[in-house]
Amino acid sequence: GLIPDNRINIPKGKREIILMQRKKGKLGAGLGKTTGWIHRSTLVRSGAVEMITEVSYDMIDDNGHLHITVGSDDKKKNRVLEVDNIILCAGQISKRDLEQAAIDSGSDLAEKVFTIGGAYEASELDAKRAIDMGTRLALKIDDDSVVPGEHKFQADVGAEEKLFNAMKKFM
């Protein structure tokens, strides 16, 4: 930006955040050319966000720890993340098997797993919806009224989505 990094004061958050994606490459690279790098830069400067790419989500154990594999082929590394909450935003296809595994475990683990974005409900405008849902969830995650599997943090349908849905009728 126009202001040097050492003059920008980004307050330290109350949580450490780990953002992961399954594909290789920079997180948010598929966003607009001017959008992705801005979000990445802000997250990096916050000092509270770790970004990991090329991740496979292996399991959530009985203690609520997320087991992942990072990398591919001979560069694979296994990691266990000790976390308070897990927010799944895993792609363009509705994929809720980790959330279901947490529910099936019968432990309090199900109270700590949230699925958002395309993993929650796949549709044409996933990136925008996922960012919106993630932001809204982050603002309310400590609220006792937030129940995994029963949340749907998203704004009302905006003009862009209304126009898109109207245009689909003519395709």
mmCIF file of N, CA, C and O in Angstrom, residues 44-92:
data_model
loop_
_atom_site.group_PDB
_atom_site.id
_atom_site.type_symbol
_atom_site.label_atom_id
_atom_site.label_comp_id
_atom_site.label_asym_id
_atom_site.label_seq_id
_atom_site.Cartn_x
_atom_site.Cartn_y
_atom_site.Cartn_z
ATOM 1 N N VAL A 44 -1.152 -11.638 6.761
ATOM 2 C CA VAL A 44 0.250 -11.849 7.116
ATOM 3 C C VAL A 44 0.711 -10.792 8.118
ATOM 4 O O VAL A 44 1.362 -11.100 9.110
ATOM 5 N N ARG A 45 0.360 -9.538 7.864
ATOM 6 C CA ARG A 45 0.781 -8.446 8.754
ATOM 7 C C ARG A 45 0.152 -8.557 10.128
ATOM 8 O O ARG A 45 0.684 -8.030 11.093
ATOM 9 N N SER A 46 -0.978 -9.236 10.255
ATOM 10 C CA SER A 46 -1.633 -9.367 11.558
ATOM 11 C C SER A 46 -0.787 -10.190 12.521
ATOM 12 O O SER A 46 -0.894 -10.048 13.728
ATOM 13 N N GLY A 47 0.046 -11.091 11.983
ATOM 14 C CA GLY A 47 0.874 -11.940 12.825
ATOM 15 C C GLY A 47 0.113 -13.048 13.522
ATOM 16 O O GLY A 47 0.686 -13.821 14.279
ATOM 17 N N ALA A 48 -1.192 -13.147 13.300
ATOM 18 C CA ALA A 48 -2.013 -14.144 13.989
ATOM 19 C C ALA A 48 -2.524 -15.228 13.052
ATOM 20 O O ALA A 48 -3.281 -16.088 13.466
ATOM 21 N N VAL A 49 -2.112 -15.171 11.780
ATOM 22 C CA VAL A 49 -2.653 -16.099 10.788
ATOM 23 C C VAL A 49 -1.529 -16.896 10.142
ATOM 24 O O VAL A 49 -0.562 -16.338 9.644
ATOM 25 N N GLU A 50 -1.668 -18.225 10.182
ATOM 26 C CA GLU A 50 -0.760 -19.108 9.469
ATOM 27 C C GLU A 50 -1.512 -19.616 8.247
ATOM 28 O O GLU A 50 -2.674 -20.010 8.355
ATOM 29 N N MET A 51 -0.874 -19.592 7.092
ATOM 30 C CA MET A 51 -1.518 -20.059 5.867
ATOM 31 C C MET A 51 -0.805 -21.310 5.368
ATOM 32 O O MET A 51 0.414 -21.307 5.228
ATOM 33 N N ILE A 52 -1.573 -22.362 5.120
ATOM 34 C CA ILE A 52 -1.013 -23.638 4.677
ATOM 35 C C ILE A 52 -1.747 -24.076 3.408
ATOM 36 O O ILE A 52 -2.974 -24.091 3.384
ATOM 37 N N THR A 53 -0.992 -24.438 2.385
ATOM 38 C CA THR A 53 -1.600 -24.926 1.147
ATOM 39 C C THR A 53 -1.281 -26.399 0.950
ATOM 40 O O THR A 53 -0.457 -26.971 1.656
ATOM 41 N N GLU A 54 -1.938 -26.986 -0.016
ATOM 42 C CA GLU A 54 -1.746 -28.380 -0.391
ATOM 43 C C GLU A 54 -2.003 -29.304 0.807
ATOM 44 O O GLU A 54 -1.205 -30.146 1.176
ATOM 45 N N VAL A 55 -3.177 -29.114 1.414
ATOM 46 C CA VAL A 55 -3.554 -29.825 2.636
ATOM 47 C C VAL A 55 -4.610 -30.879 2.333
ATOM 48 O O VAL A 55 -5.531 -30.654 1.557
ATOM 49 N N SER A 56 -4.476 -32.033 2.960
ATOM 50 C CA SER A 56 -5.591 -32.985 2.980
ATOM 51 C C SER A 56 -6.017 -33.109 4.435
ATOM 52 O O SER A 56 -5.180 -33.176 5.339
ATOM 53 N N TYR A 57 -7.324 -33.067 4.644
ATOM 54 C CA TYR A 57 -7.891 -33.122 5.988
ATOM 55 C C TYR A 57 -8.150 -34.588 6.302
ATOM 56 O O TYR A 57 -9.016 -35.203 5.700
ATOM 57 N N ASP A 58 -7.391 -35.134 7.238
ATOM 58 C CA ASP A 58 -7.433 -36.564 7.484
ATOM 59 C C ASP A 58 -8.502 -36.967 8.495
ATOM 60 O O ASP A 58 -9.288 -37.874 8.237
ATOM 61 N N MET A 59 -8.524 -36.325 9.641
ATOM 62 C CA MET A 59 -9.515 -36.691 10.653
ATOM 63 C C MET A 59 -9.518 -35.674 11.782
ATOM 64 O O MET A 59 -8.591 -34.889 11.938
ATOM 65 N N ILE A 60 -10.590 -35.718 12.550
ATOM 66 C CA ILE A 60 -10.682 -34.975 13.799
ATOM 67 C C ILE A 60 -10.719 -36.042 14.881
ATOM 68 O O ILE A 60 -11.608 -36.892 14.885
ATOM 69 N N ASP A 61 -9.753 -36.015 15.804
ATOM 70 C CA ASP A 61 -9.705 -37.065 16.814
ATOM 71 C C ASP A 61 -10.642 -36.763 17.986
ATOM 72 O O ASP A 61 -11.309 -35.720 18.016
ATOM 73 N N ASP A 62 -10.707 -37.658 18.944
ATOM 74 C CA ASP A 62 -11.628 -37.522 20.079
ATOM 75 C C ASP A 62 -11.340 -36.298 20.942
ATOM 76 O O ASP A 62 -12.202 -35.852 21.693
ATOM 77 N N ASN A 63 -10.121 -35.767 20.849
ATOM 78 C CA ASN A 63 -9.762 -34.572 21.609
ATOM 79 C C ASN A 63 -10.073 -33.287 20.850
ATOM 80 O O ASN A 63 -9.796 -32.197 21.335
ATOM 81 N N GLY A 64 -10.604 -33.422 19.632
ATOM 82 C CA GLY A 64 -10.922 -32.256 18.822
ATOM 83 C C GLY A 64 -9.742 -31.719 18.050
ATOM 84 O O GLY A 64 -9.795 -30.617 17.516
ATOM 85 N N HIS A 65 -8.673 -32.485 17.956
ATOM 86 C CA HIS A 65 -7.497 -32.064 17.200
ATOM 87 C C HIS A 65 -7.670 -32.450 15.739
ATOM 88 O O HIS A 65 -8.155 -33.535 15.430
ATOM 89 N N LEU A 66 -7.285 -31.550 14.859
ATOM 90 C CA LEU A 66 -7.410 -31.782 13.426
ATOM 91 C C LEU A 66 -6.115 -32.375 12.892
ATOM 92 O O LEU A 66 -5.045 -31.784 13.027
ATOM 93 N N HIS A 67 -6.200 -33.548 12.299
ATOM 94 C CA HIS A 67 -5.049 -34.218 11.688
ATOM 95 C C HIS A 67 -5.050 -33.885 10.202
ATOM 96 O O HIS A 67 -6.061 -34.083 9.531
ATOM 97 N N ILE A 68 -3.910 -33.377 9.724
ATOM 98 C CA ILE A 68 -3.794 -33.007 8.317
ATOM 99 C C ILE A 68 -2.515 -33.588 7.728
ATOM 100 O O ILE A 68 -1.589 -33.944 8.457
ATOM 101 N N THR A 69 -2.486 -33.666 6.410
ATOM 102 C CA THR A 69 -1.265 -33.985 5.677
ATOM 103 C C THR A 69 -0.985 -32.798 4.771
ATOM 104 O O THR A 69 -1.887 -32.310 4.084
ATOM 105 N N VAL A 70 0.250 -32.320 4.803
ATOM 106 C CA VAL A 70 0.642 -31.157 4.005
ATOM 107 C C VAL A 70 1.640 -31.604 2.948
ATOM 108 O O VAL A 70 2.580 -32.331 3.239
ATOM 109 N N GLY A 71 1.430 -31.182 1.700
ATOM 110 C CA GLY A 71 2.342 -31.512 0.614
ATOM 111 C C GLY A 71 1.891 -32.742 -0.137
ATOM 112 O O GLY A 71 0.818 -33.299 0.115
ATOM 113 N N SER A 72 2.710 -33.152 -1.087
ATOM 114 C CA SER A 72 2.378 -34.326 -1.891
ATOM 115 C C SER A 72 3.640 -35.136 -2.168
ATOM 116 O O SER A 72 4.756 -34.661 -1.973
ATOM 117 N N ASP A 73 3.420 -36.345 -2.642
ATOM 118 C CA ASP A 73 4.499 -37.264 -3.017
ATOM 119 C C ASP A 73 5.500 -37.443 -1.881
ATOM 120 O O ASP A 73 5.111 -37.698 -0.762
ATOM 121 N N ASP A 74 6.787 -37.257 -2.162
ATOM 122 C CA ASP A 74 7.815 -37.494 -1.145
ATOM 123 C C ASP A 74 7.976 -36.325 -0.178
ATOM 124 O O ASP A 74 8.766 -36.374 0.748
ATOM 125 N N LYS A 75 7.206 -35.262 -0.369
ATOM 126 C CA LYS A 75 7.289 -34.084 0.505
ATOM 127 C C LYS A 75 6.118 -34.017 1.492
ATOM 128 O O LYS A 75 5.884 -32.977 2.080
ATOM 129 N N LYS A 76 5.391 -35.113 1.669
ATOM 130 C CA LYS A 76 4.251 -35.129 2.588
ATOM 131 C C LYS A 76 4.712 -35.046 4.037
ATOM 132 O O LYS A 76 5.676 -35.699 4.427
ATOM 133 N N LYS A 77 4.008 -34.244 4.809
ATOM 134 C CA LYS A 77 4.264 -34.149 6.243
ATOM 135 C C LYS A 77 2.929 -34.210 6.970
ATOM 136 O O LYS A 77 1.973 -33.542 6.573
ATOM 137 N N ASN A 78 2.874 -34.987 8.029
ATOM 138 C CA ASN A 78 1.669 -35.068 8.853
ATOM 139 C C ASN A 78 1.770 -34.049 9.979
ATOM 140 O O ASN A 78 2.845 -33.835 10.541
ATOM 141 N N ARG A 79 0.641 -33.421 10.279
ATOM 142 C CA ARG A 79 0.573 -32.463 11.390
ATOM 143 C C ARG A 79 -0.700 -32.710 12.165
ATOM 144 O O ARG A 79 -1.714 -33.129 11.611
ATOM 145 N N VAL A 80 -0.641 -32.434 13.449
ATOM 146 C CA VAL A 80 -1.824 -32.473 14.296
ATOM 147 C C VAL A 80 -1.990 -31.071 14.868
ATOM 148 O O VAL A 80 -1.088 -30.549 15.519
ATOM 149 N N LEU A 81 -3.132 -30.464 14.595
ATOM 150 C CA LEU A 81 -3.400 -29.105 15.054
ATOM 151 C C LEU A 81 -4.318 -29.164 16.270
ATOM 152 O O LEU A 81 -5.438 -29.675 16.196
ATOM 153 N N GLU A 82 -3.832 -28.654 17.398
ATOM 154 C CA GLU A 82 -4.651 -28.581 18.605
ATOM 155 C C GLU A 82 -5.445 -27.284 18.522
ATOM 156 O O GLU A 82 -4.875 -26.200 18.629
ATOM 157 N N VAL A 83 -6.742 -27.410 18.308
ATOM 158 C CA VAL A 83 -7.571 -26.243 18.015
ATOM 159 C C VAL A 83 -8.786 -26.166 18.932
ATOM 160 O O VAL A 83 -9.209 -27.166 19.507
ATOM 161 N N ASP A 84 -9.336 -24.956 19.057
ATOM 162 C CA ASP A 84 -10.562 -24.745 19.820
ATOM 163 C C ASP A 84 -11.792 -24.953 18.949
ATOM 164 O O ASP A 84 -12.798 -25.469 19.405
ATOM 165 N N ASN A 85 -11.714 -24.474 17.724
ATOM 166 C CA ASN A 85 -12.818 -24.570 16.781
ATOM 167 C C ASN A 85 -12.275 -24.938 15.413
ATOM 168 O O ASN A 85 -11.143 -24.619 15.084
ATOM 169 N N ILE A 86 -13.122 -25.588 14.623
ATOM 170 C CA ILE A 86 -12.771 -25.915 13.245
ATOM 171 C C ILE A 86 -13.872 -25.355 12.360
ATOM 172 O O ILE A 86 -15.044 -25.657 12.559
ATOM 173 N N ILE A 87 -13.483 -24.529 11.416
ATOM 174 C CA ILE A 87 -14.432 -23.963 10.464
ATOM 175 C C ILE A 87 -14.053 -24.505 9.100
ATOM 176 O O ILE A 87 -12.983 -24.209 8.588
ATOM 177 N N LEU A 88 -14.908 -25.325 8.529
ATOM 178 C CA LEU A 88 -14.624 -25.974 7.253
ATOM 179 C C LEU A 88 -15.224 -25.179 6.100
ATOM 180 O O LEU A 88 -16.419 -24.943 6.068
ATOM 181 N N CYS A 89 -14.384 -24.779 5.185
ATOM 182 C CA CYS A 89 -14.824 -24.117 3.961
ATOM 183 C C CYS A 89 -14.049 -24.804 2.859
ATOM 184 O O CYS A 89 -13.033 -24.319 2.386
ATOM 185 N N ALA A 90 -14.494 -26.004 2.505
ATOM 186 C CA ALA A 90 -13.652 -26.914 1.724
ATOM 187 C C ALA A 90 -14.115 -27.102 0.288
ATOM 188 O O ALA A 90 -14.402 -28.201 -0.131
ATOM 189 N N GLY A 91 -14.222 -26.033 -0.458
ATOM 190 C CA GLY A 91 -14.344 -26.168 -1.898
ATOM 191 C C GLY A 91 -15.700 -25.969 -2.522
ATOM 192 O O GLY A 91 -16.635 -25.490 -1.914
ATOM 193 N N GLN A 92 -15.770 -26.361 -3.785
ATOM 194 C CA GLN A 92 -16.924 -26.107 -4.636
ATOM 195 C C GLN A 92 -18.003 -27.175 -4.548
ATOM 196 O O GLN A 92 -19.042 -27.042 -5.147
#
